[in-house]
Amino acid sequence: MPMPAVAAETPALARENTVYRKVVRRIVPFLILCYVASYLDRVNVGFAKLQMSDDLGFSEAAYGLGAGLFFIGYFLLEVPSNLMLQRVGARTWIARIMISWGLVSAAFMFVTNEATFYVLRFLLGAAEAGFYPGVILYCTYWFPSHRRARVIAMFMSAIPVAGIFGNPLSGWIMDSFQGVNGWQGWQWMFLLEAVPALLVGVVTLYYLDDGVRDAKWLTDEEKAVVERAVAEDSAHRTVHGRVLDAFREPKVWLMCLIYFCFVMGQYALTFWMPTFVESTGIEGNVAIGVLSAVPFLAALVAMNLFGRSADKRRERRWHLVIPSLMGAVGFSLSAVWNGSTALSLTALSVAAAGVLTCAPLFWSLPTAFLGGTAAAAGLAIINSVGNLAGFVSPYMIGALKDATGSAAIPMYVLAFTLVVGAAAVLTTKKQVVNR
């Protein structure tokens, strides 16, 4: 496949690269920290399941429904939350989101039945709504298209990082704190893992800037470099002046379909990974946590390699198609190799490397053509509709496992969904997205 030529580094480009290294160092690590806290509190219910389901008598379907209800609250409030971020500023609104979800996440220690579990999962989604698309929108304030895939891949490294450190941490907390103060290990896990979101939320008020003009850590000349790069990139977008225009844009709904397919695989991994590992015969929460981190290590490497390659070559479509097909192959092989821990982990590592790579690289597609006021709404629509797969995926897996007694059938459904997503990516026009 032909690749666009990469421009030679001129003095102006060299200066821009220097400025952007400074911008990345300032913004991206902090956003990664925020997202690690977000993802840990969103998916630690997957680890809590190892104890909580038995303690409270939850079926596989009940757990899957509760895990997925997060995304109903998320879906309903995603667009208004992102519009509010644009109105009041990223600093204040992201801080509000983080503090809110930290409080709700800690409240999970008080779950006693399915009803309270469902209500809190819904409220957690409502509290966290707007964070992820808000960060994507925030990145468009700072980074042009040809720098954004790598930056978003770095930001979304938080997902495997949360798995790498969060799964062993969750297992350790559940084993070490079991019975302390009369509480179960899963109750302690929810309480302690909510603390980072609360602390980082407060820090956000003092650390994050609403935009380039507010950045006291940049000189006026450096601000001009960033603003010029973003303005030149924005000239290529279709600018929509009204929120309603985002709903009328056919490409927005194509993006929703593509993202839905990728999110199906993503949350199958993050909500069910400890259960997948346990089903191969592994016992002990710490051991399950350590082995559950292996696929996320593979994903961390893959998503950054693909992100760097996509920006270097300015090619977007095949950098999405290939990892989505990797995910399909990985899920299929995990169904075949379920009886072997080593082979199953290998298959899950291929699946994680593929599926988790799709998510950051996907956002180079809609941000290539959305601009103006409707960009905030458009990104939120895509994220909220796509994330409905976060409801469908865990519930589908639990319901199919209860109905059929087989862990293989859900894996094949996930593989098929990823193939559909890959095919949909190829319907986009390379002239629009390859920048």
Short mmCIF file of C-alpha atoms in Angstrom, two decimals:
data_model
loop_
_atom_site.label_atom_id
_atom_site.label_comp_id
_atom_site.label_asym_id
_atom_site.label_seq_id
_atom_site.Cartn_x
_atom_site.Cartn_y
_atom_site.Cartn_z
CA MET A 1 0.00 0.00 0.00
CA PRO A 2 1.50 3.41 -0.94
CA MET A 3 2.51 5.64 1.91
CA PRO A 4 2.61 9.46 1.80
CA ALA A 5 6.07 10.91 1.80
CA VAL A 6 7.28 12.29 5.10
CA ALA A 7 8.44 15.92 4.87
CA ALA A 8 12.08 16.74 5.54
CA GLU A 9 12.71 18.64 8.77
CA THR A 10 13.03 22.36 8.03
CA PRO A 11 14.16 24.90 10.68
CA ALA A 12 10.50 25.84 11.23
CA LEU A 13 9.52 22.18 11.64
CA ALA A 14 12.47 21.59 13.96
CA ARG A 15 11.28 24.47 16.14
CA GLU A 16 7.72 23.13 16.11
CA ASN A 17 8.99 19.69 17.12
CA THR A 18 10.89 21.22 20.03
CA VAL A 19 7.83 23.10 21.24
CA TYR A 20 5.65 20.03 20.95
CA ARG A 21 8.06 17.93 22.97
CA LYS A 22 7.55 20.48 25.74
CA VAL A 23 3.77 20.36 25.32
CA VAL A 24 3.73 16.56 25.43
CA ARG A 25 5.87 16.44 28.58
CA ARG A 26 3.56 18.87 30.33
CA ILE A 27 0.14 17.55 29.30
CA VAL A 28 0.25 13.89 28.33
CA PRO A 29 1.67 12.25 31.51
CA PHE A 30 -0.93 14.04 33.62
CA LEU A 31 -3.77 12.99 31.31
CA ILE A 32 -2.47 9.41 31.46
CA LEU A 33 -2.57 9.58 35.27
CA CYS A 34 -6.17 10.81 35.13
CA TYR A 35 -7.19 8.02 32.78
CA VAL A 36 -5.46 5.32 34.85
CA ALA A 37 -7.58 6.43 37.81
CA SER A 38 -10.66 6.49 35.57
CA TYR A 39 -10.14 3.08 34.07
CA LEU A 40 -9.21 1.46 37.36
CA ASP A 41 -12.46 2.62 38.96
CA ARG A 42 -14.46 1.68 35.87
CA VAL A 43 -13.27 -1.93 35.51
CA ASN A 44 -12.13 -3.01 38.99
CA VAL A 45 -15.59 -4.54 39.27
CA GLY A 46 -14.16 -7.31 37.08
CA PHE A 47 -11.76 -8.25 39.86
CA ALA A 48 -14.31 -7.71 42.61
CA LYS A 49 -16.48 -10.30 40.85
CA LEU A 50 -14.11 -13.06 41.98
CA GLN A 51 -15.36 -12.56 45.57
CA MET A 52 -18.43 -10.33 45.33
CA SER A 53 -20.50 -12.62 43.11
CA ASP A 54 -20.16 -15.47 45.59
CA ASP A 55 -20.67 -13.26 48.65
CA LEU A 56 -23.82 -11.64 47.25
CA GLY A 57 -25.11 -14.54 45.11
CA PHE A 58 -24.84 -12.82 41.70
CA SER A 59 -25.28 -14.91 38.54
CA GLU A 60 -22.99 -14.42 35.53
CA ALA A 61 -25.78 -12.54 33.74
CA ALA A 62 -26.48 -10.33 36.77
CA TYR A 63 -22.80 -9.38 36.97
CA GLY A 64 -22.65 -8.71 33.23
CA LEU A 65 -25.77 -6.53 33.40
CA GLY A 66 -24.41 -4.52 36.31
CA ALA A 67 -21.01 -4.08 34.67
CA GLY A 68 -22.70 -2.87 31.51
CA LEU A 69 -25.17 -0.47 33.18
CA PHE A 70 -22.24 1.90 33.64
CA PHE A 71 -22.57 2.72 29.95
CA ILE A 72 -26.26 3.61 30.08
CA GLY A 73 -25.54 6.49 32.46
CA TYR A 74 -22.48 7.27 30.37
CA PHE A 75 -24.56 7.32 27.16
CA LEU A 76 -27.29 9.59 28.51
CA LEU A 77 -24.98 12.32 29.83
CA GLU A 78 -22.03 12.13 27.44
CA VAL A 79 -23.10 14.85 24.97
CA PRO A 80 -24.30 17.42 27.56
CA SER A 81 -21.16 16.80 29.62
CA ASN A 82 -18.86 17.45 26.67
CA LEU A 83 -20.77 20.60 25.73
CA MET A 84 -20.45 21.78 29.34
CA LEU A 85 -16.69 21.17 29.19
CA GLN A 86 -16.47 23.41 26.16
CA ARG A 87 -18.49 26.07 27.97
CA VAL A 88 -16.84 26.15 31.42
CA GLY A 89 -13.36 24.93 30.47
CA ALA A 90 -11.46 21.66 30.68
CA ARG A 91 -9.78 22.37 34.01
CA THR A 92 -12.93 22.85 36.07
CA TRP A 93 -15.06 20.24 34.34
CA ILE A 94 -12.51 17.41 34.28
CA ALA A 95 -11.85 18.04 37.98
CA ARG A 96 -15.60 17.85 38.69
CA ILE A 97 -15.90 14.59 36.75
CA MET A 98 -13.02 12.94 38.60
CA ILE A 99 -14.15 13.94 42.09
CA SER A 100 -17.71 12.80 41.35
CA TRP A 101 -16.75 9.35 40.09
CA GLY A 102 -14.29 8.88 42.96
CA LEU A 103 -17.08 9.36 45.49
CA VAL A 104 -19.43 6.99 43.66
CA SER A 105 -16.69 4.38 43.22
CA ALA A 106 -15.99 4.36 46.96
CA ALA A 107 -19.71 3.84 47.62
CA PHE A 108 -19.51 0.38 45.99
CA MET A 109 -18.19 -0.96 49.27
CA PHE A 110 -21.77 -0.69 50.55
CA VAL A 111 -23.32 -2.92 47.84
CA THR A 112 -25.49 -5.62 49.42
CA ASN A 113 -27.73 -6.78 46.57
CA GLU A 114 -28.27 -6.62 42.82
CA ALA A 115 -30.41 -3.47 43.01
CA THR A 116 -27.76 -1.34 44.74
CA PHE A 117 -25.12 -2.77 42.41
CA TYR A 118 -27.14 -1.74 39.36
CA VAL A 119 -27.90 1.75 40.69
CA LEU A 120 -24.28 2.50 41.58
CA ARG A 121 -22.98 1.22 38.23
CA PHE A 122 -25.45 3.55 36.48
CA LEU A 123 -24.42 6.49 38.69
CA LEU A 124 -20.72 5.78 38.10
CA GLY A 125 -21.30 6.02 34.35
CA ALA A 126 -23.26 9.25 34.78
CA ALA A 127 -20.48 10.73 36.93
CA GLU A 128 -17.72 9.77 34.49
CA ALA A 129 -19.64 10.83 31.35
CA GLY A 130 -17.70 13.34 29.29
CA PHE A 131 -14.23 12.56 30.60
CA TYR A 132 -12.89 10.54 27.68
CA PRO A 133 -14.39 12.55 24.77
CA GLY A 134 -13.52 15.68 26.74
CA VAL A 135 -9.86 14.70 26.74
CA ILE A 136 -10.04 13.88 23.00
CA LEU A 137 -11.58 17.32 22.38
CA TYR A 138 -8.94 18.89 24.62
CA CYS A 139 -6.20 17.25 22.54
CA THR A 140 -7.60 18.94 19.40
CA TYR A 141 -6.92 22.29 21.09
CA TRP A 142 -3.21 21.44 21.27
CA PHE A 143 -2.28 18.90 18.60
CA PRO A 144 -2.80 18.86 14.80
CA SER A 145 -3.98 15.64 13.12
CA HIS A 146 -0.52 14.39 12.19
CA ARG A 147 0.57 14.46 15.84
CA ARG A 148 -2.64 13.30 17.43
CA ALA A 149 -2.59 9.52 16.86
CA ARG A 150 0.65 9.12 18.76
CA VAL A 151 -0.54 11.42 21.56
CA ILE A 152 -3.88 9.64 21.91
CA ALA A 153 -2.07 6.28 21.85
CA MET A 154 0.14 7.53 24.69
CA PHE A 155 -2.94 8.74 26.58
CA MET A 156 -4.74 5.45 26.07
CA SER A 157 -1.70 3.58 27.31
CA ALA A 158 -3.53 4.18 30.59
CA ILE A 159 -5.82 1.24 29.74
CA PRO A 160 -3.07 -1.41 29.69
CA VAL A 161 -1.21 0.41 32.48
CA ALA A 162 -4.34 0.18 34.63
CA GLY A 163 -4.46 -3.54 33.81
CA ILE A 164 -0.76 -4.11 34.41
CA PHE A 165 -0.71 -2.45 37.82
CA GLY A 166 -4.38 -2.50 38.75
CA ASN A 167 -5.00 -6.23 38.45
CA PRO A 168 -2.13 -7.30 40.74
CA LEU A 169 -2.97 -4.40 43.09
CA SER A 170 -6.62 -5.43 43.24
CA GLY A 171 -5.67 -9.03 43.94
CA TRP A 172 -3.26 -7.96 46.69
CA ILE A 173 -5.82 -5.67 48.35
CA MET A 174 -8.51 -8.35 48.27
CA ASP A 175 -6.23 -10.97 49.83
CA SER A 176 -4.41 -8.70 52.31
CA PHE A 177 -7.39 -6.75 53.63
CA GLN A 178 -9.89 -9.63 53.76
CA GLY A 179 -11.69 -9.43 57.12
CA VAL A 180 -9.98 -6.23 58.30
CA ASN A 181 -12.48 -4.13 60.28
CA GLY A 182 -15.04 -6.81 59.44
CA TRP A 183 -15.08 -5.90 55.73
CA GLN A 184 -14.59 -8.18 52.75
CA GLY A 185 -11.53 -7.77 50.53
CA TRP A 186 -13.61 -6.46 47.62
CA GLN A 187 -15.06 -3.72 49.86
CA TRP A 188 -11.56 -2.52 50.75
CA MET A 189 -10.60 -2.63 47.08
CA PHE A 190 -13.41 -0.27 46.06
CA LEU A 191 -12.59 2.14 48.90
CA LEU A 192 -8.82 2.29 48.42
CA GLU A 193 -8.90 2.43 44.61
CA ALA A 194 -11.27 5.43 44.71
CA VAL A 195 -8.68 7.58 46.49
CA PRO A 196 -6.47 8.34 43.42
CA ALA A 197 -9.43 9.79 41.48
CA LEU A 198 -10.29 12.12 44.37
CA LEU A 199 -6.71 13.31 44.82
CA VAL A 200 -5.96 13.77 41.11
CA GLY A 201 -9.29 15.55 40.66
CA VAL A 202 -8.24 18.20 43.16
CA VAL A 203 -4.79 18.53 41.55
CA THR A 204 -6.45 19.05 38.13
CA LEU A 205 -7.86 22.38 39.32
CA TYR A 206 -4.33 23.70 39.79
CA TYR A 207 -2.39 21.90 37.06
CA LEU A 208 -4.47 21.78 33.87
CA ASP A 209 -4.93 24.76 31.52
CA ASP A 210 -8.12 25.40 29.56
CA GLY A 211 -6.21 26.12 26.37
CA VAL A 212 -3.01 27.35 24.75
CA ARG A 213 -3.54 31.01 25.71
CA ASP A 214 -3.79 30.06 29.41
CA ALA A 215 -0.51 28.13 29.48
CA LYS A 216 1.90 30.17 31.60
CA TRP A 217 4.58 27.51 31.02
CA LEU A 218 4.77 28.46 27.31
CA THR A 219 6.32 31.65 25.98
CA ASP A 220 4.31 33.86 23.62
CA GLU A 221 6.41 32.59 20.71
CA GLU A 222 5.78 28.96 21.70
CA LYS A 223 2.04 29.63 22.00
CA ALA A 224 2.09 31.09 18.48
CA VAL A 225 3.80 27.95 17.15
CA VAL A 226 1.12 25.68 18.65
CA GLU A 227 -1.78 27.90 17.57
CA ARG A 228 -0.45 28.11 14.02
CA ALA A 229 -0.07 24.31 13.76
CA VAL A 230 -3.62 23.76 15.05
CA ALA A 231 -5.07 26.49 12.78
CA GLU A 232 -3.41 25.06 9.66
CA ASP A 233 -4.76 21.62 10.49
CA SER A 234 -8.26 22.95 11.19
CA ALA A 235 -8.43 24.43 7.69
CA HIS A 236 -8.84 20.87 6.33
CA ARG A 237 -11.90 20.08 8.42
CA THR A 238 -15.58 20.53 7.67
CA VAL A 239 -16.58 23.21 10.17
CA HIS A 240 -20.07 22.86 11.66
CA GLY A 241 -21.50 25.84 13.48
CA ARG A 242 -24.38 24.09 15.24
CA VAL A 243 -24.64 21.08 17.52
CA LEU A 244 -27.48 19.71 15.37
CA ASP A 245 -25.11 19.48 12.39
CA ALA A 246 -23.18 16.72 14.14
CA PHE A 247 -26.32 14.55 14.26
CA ARG A 248 -26.92 15.15 10.54
CA GLU A 249 -23.42 14.17 9.45
CA PRO A 250 -23.49 10.61 7.97
CA LYS A 251 -19.79 10.10 8.69
CA VAL A 252 -20.52 10.56 12.40
CA TRP A 253 -22.84 7.54 12.35
CA LEU A 254 -20.31 5.48 10.42
CA MET A 255 -17.80 6.34 13.15
CA CYS A 256 -20.34 5.19 15.76
CA LEU A 257 -20.57 1.78 14.06
CA ILE A 258 -16.80 1.37 13.83
CA TYR A 259 -16.20 2.41 17.41
CA PHE A 260 -19.03 0.17 18.69
CA CYS A 261 -17.31 -2.85 17.14
CA PHE A 262 -13.96 -2.01 18.72
CA VAL A 263 -15.43 -1.26 22.16
CA MET A 264 -17.16 -4.66 22.16
CA GLY A 265 -13.74 -6.29 22.24
CA GLN A 266 -12.18 -3.75 24.59
CA TYR A 267 -14.63 -4.24 27.44
CA ALA A 268 -14.83 -7.98 26.98
CA LEU A 269 -11.17 -7.97 27.98
CA THR A 270 -11.26 -5.41 30.76
CA PHE A 271 -14.38 -6.69 32.54
CA TRP A 272 -13.80 -10.43 32.08
CA MET A 273 -10.01 -10.84 32.00
CA PRO A 274 -9.73 -12.11 35.61
CA THR A 275 -12.55 -14.59 34.92
CA PHE A 276 -10.92 -15.72 31.67
CA VAL A 277 -7.64 -16.37 33.51
CA GLU A 278 -9.36 -18.13 36.43
CA SER A 279 -11.20 -20.42 33.97
CA THR A 280 -7.86 -21.87 32.81
CA GLY A 281 -7.32 -23.35 36.28
CA ILE A 282 -5.42 -20.56 38.07
CA GLU A 283 -6.24 -20.07 41.76
CA GLY A 284 -5.49 -17.19 44.15
CA ASN A 285 -6.32 -13.52 43.57
CA VAL A 286 -2.70 -12.35 43.40
CA ALA A 287 -1.75 -15.05 40.86
CA ILE A 288 -4.81 -14.22 38.76
CA GLY A 289 -3.93 -10.53 38.98
CA VAL A 290 -0.34 -11.04 37.85
CA LEU A 291 -1.29 -13.28 34.93
CA SER A 292 -4.13 -10.92 33.93
CA ALA A 293 -1.52 -8.19 33.49
CA VAL A 294 0.36 -10.12 30.75
CA PRO A 295 -2.04 -9.33 27.86
CA PHE A 296 -2.03 -5.66 28.86
CA LEU A 297 1.77 -5.59 28.61
CA ALA A 298 1.48 -6.81 25.03
CA ALA A 299 -1.16 -4.14 24.35
CA LEU A 300 1.01 -1.37 25.81
CA VAL A 301 3.80 -2.16 23.35
CA ALA A 302 1.52 -2.66 20.34
CA MET A 303 -0.61 0.46 20.72
CA ASN A 304 2.40 2.77 20.92
CA LEU A 305 4.20 1.10 17.99
CA PHE A 306 1.09 1.35 15.82
CA GLY A 307 0.44 4.94 16.92
CA ARG A 308 3.98 6.02 16.09
CA SER A 309 3.83 4.25 12.73
CA ALA A 310 0.43 5.79 11.84
CA ASP A 311 1.71 9.33 12.45
CA LYS A 312 5.04 8.74 10.70
CA ARG A 313 3.37 7.40 7.57
CA ARG A 314 0.23 9.53 7.89
CA GLU A 315 -1.82 6.43 7.14
CA ARG A 316 -4.87 5.65 9.26
CA ARG A 317 -7.08 2.96 7.73
CA TRP A 318 -4.74 -0.04 7.58
CA HIS A 319 -3.30 0.88 10.96
CA LEU A 320 -6.83 0.19 12.26
CA VAL A 321 -7.74 -2.78 10.09
CA ILE A 322 -4.68 -4.86 10.99
CA PRO A 323 -5.04 -4.63 14.81
CA SER A 324 -8.80 -5.24 14.62
CA LEU A 325 -8.13 -8.47 12.72
CA MET A 326 -5.46 -9.35 15.27
CA GLY A 327 -8.13 -9.00 17.94
CA ALA A 328 -10.49 -11.28 16.01
CA VAL A 329 -7.79 -13.95 15.68
CA GLY A 330 -6.86 -13.65 19.36
CA PHE A 331 -10.43 -14.09 20.60
CA SER A 332 -10.97 -17.08 18.29
CA LEU A 333 -7.79 -18.80 19.46
CA SER A 334 -8.63 -18.13 23.13
CA ALA A 335 -11.82 -20.13 22.59
CA VAL A 336 -9.86 -23.02 21.05
CA TRP A 337 -7.05 -22.98 23.64
CA ASN A 338 -9.14 -22.43 26.79
CA GLY A 339 -7.82 -25.59 28.43
CA SER A 340 -4.22 -24.35 28.53
CA THR A 341 -3.14 -21.37 30.63
CA ALA A 342 -0.04 -20.66 28.52
CA LEU A 343 -1.82 -20.90 25.16
CA SER A 344 -4.88 -19.03 26.42
CA LEU A 345 -2.71 -16.18 27.71
CA THR A 346 -0.92 -16.06 24.35
CA ALA A 347 -4.24 -15.78 22.53
CA LEU A 348 -5.54 -13.16 24.97
CA SER A 349 -2.30 -11.20 24.51
CA VAL A 350 -2.84 -11.13 20.73
CA ALA A 351 -6.46 -10.08 21.30
CA ALA A 352 -5.48 -7.34 23.76
CA ALA A 353 -2.68 -6.05 21.52
CA GLY A 354 -5.14 -5.75 18.65
CA VAL A 355 -8.27 -4.51 20.38
CA LEU A 356 -6.64 -1.96 22.67
CA THR A 357 -4.60 -0.59 19.75
CA CYS A 358 -7.81 0.12 17.81
CA ALA A 359 -9.22 2.55 20.36
CA PRO A 360 -6.57 5.31 20.23
CA LEU A 361 -5.97 5.02 16.50
CA PHE A 362 -9.70 5.20 15.82
CA TRP A 363 -9.90 8.81 17.00
CA SER A 364 -7.68 9.99 14.17
CA LEU A 365 -10.67 9.31 11.86
CA PRO A 366 -13.42 11.59 13.30
CA THR A 367 -11.02 14.33 14.40
CA ALA A 368 -9.80 14.52 10.79
CA PHE A 369 -13.15 15.85 9.54
CA LEU A 370 -15.05 17.28 12.53
CA GLY A 371 -14.55 20.94 13.39
CA GLY A 372 -16.33 23.94 14.84
CA THR A 373 -18.92 23.91 17.63
CA ALA A 374 -20.27 20.54 16.53
CA ALA A 375 -16.91 18.86 17.16
CA ALA A 376 -17.68 18.67 20.89
CA ALA A 377 -21.09 17.14 20.18
CA GLY A 378 -19.83 14.90 17.38
CA LEU A 379 -17.04 13.37 19.45
CA ALA A 380 -19.41 12.85 22.36
CA ILE A 381 -22.04 11.22 20.10
CA ILE A 382 -19.46 8.80 18.71
CA ASN A 383 -18.07 7.98 22.12
CA SER A 384 -21.46 7.58 23.80
CA VAL A 385 -23.05 5.46 21.04
CA GLY A 386 -19.86 3.42 20.61
CA ASN A 387 -19.63 2.87 24.33
CA LEU A 388 -23.08 1.30 24.40
CA ALA A 389 -21.01 -1.73 23.40
CA GLY A 390 -19.66 -1.51 26.92
CA PHE A 391 -23.17 -2.41 28.04
CA VAL A 392 -23.80 -5.03 25.34
CA SER A 393 -20.43 -6.80 25.58
CA PRO A 394 -20.25 -7.84 29.27
CA TYR A 395 -23.97 -8.66 29.38
CA MET A 396 -23.74 -10.69 26.16
CA ILE A 397 -20.82 -12.71 27.52
CA GLY A 398 -22.56 -13.42 30.84
CA ALA A 399 -25.90 -14.26 29.23
CA LEU A 400 -24.36 -16.59 26.63
CA LYS A 401 -22.24 -18.33 29.27
CA ASP A 402 -25.33 -18.89 31.46
CA ALA A 403 -27.47 -20.01 28.51
CA THR A 404 -24.99 -22.33 26.78
CA GLY A 405 -22.49 -23.25 29.47
CA SER A 406 -19.78 -22.45 26.90
CA ALA A 407 -17.10 -19.75 27.10
CA ALA A 408 -16.23 -20.25 23.41
CA ILE A 409 -19.40 -18.89 21.78
CA PRO A 410 -18.99 -15.33 23.17
CA MET A 411 -15.40 -15.30 21.87
CA TYR A 412 -16.54 -16.12 18.34
CA VAL A 413 -19.21 -13.39 18.50
CA LEU A 414 -16.55 -10.87 19.55
CA ALA A 415 -14.26 -11.99 16.71
CA PHE A 416 -17.05 -11.52 14.15
CA THR A 417 -17.81 -8.04 15.51
CA LEU A 418 -14.18 -6.98 15.05
CA VAL A 419 -14.19 -8.19 11.44
CA VAL A 420 -17.27 -6.04 10.80
CA GLY A 421 -15.44 -3.06 12.30
CA ALA A 422 -12.43 -3.64 10.06
CA ALA A 423 -14.64 -3.77 6.97
CA ALA A 424 -16.36 -0.53 7.99
CA VAL A 425 -13.00 1.24 8.36
CA LEU A 426 -12.19 0.45 4.73
CA THR A 427 -15.32 2.34 3.60
CA THR A 428 -13.76 5.64 4.73
CA LYS A 429 -11.96 7.77 2.15
CA LYS A 430 -8.21 7.74 2.60
CA GLN A 431 -7.99 11.29 1.19
CA VAL A 432 -10.01 12.49 4.21
CA VAL A 433 -8.37 10.57 7.06
CA ASN A 434 -4.76 10.04 5.92
CA ARG A 435 -3.21 13.23 7.26
#
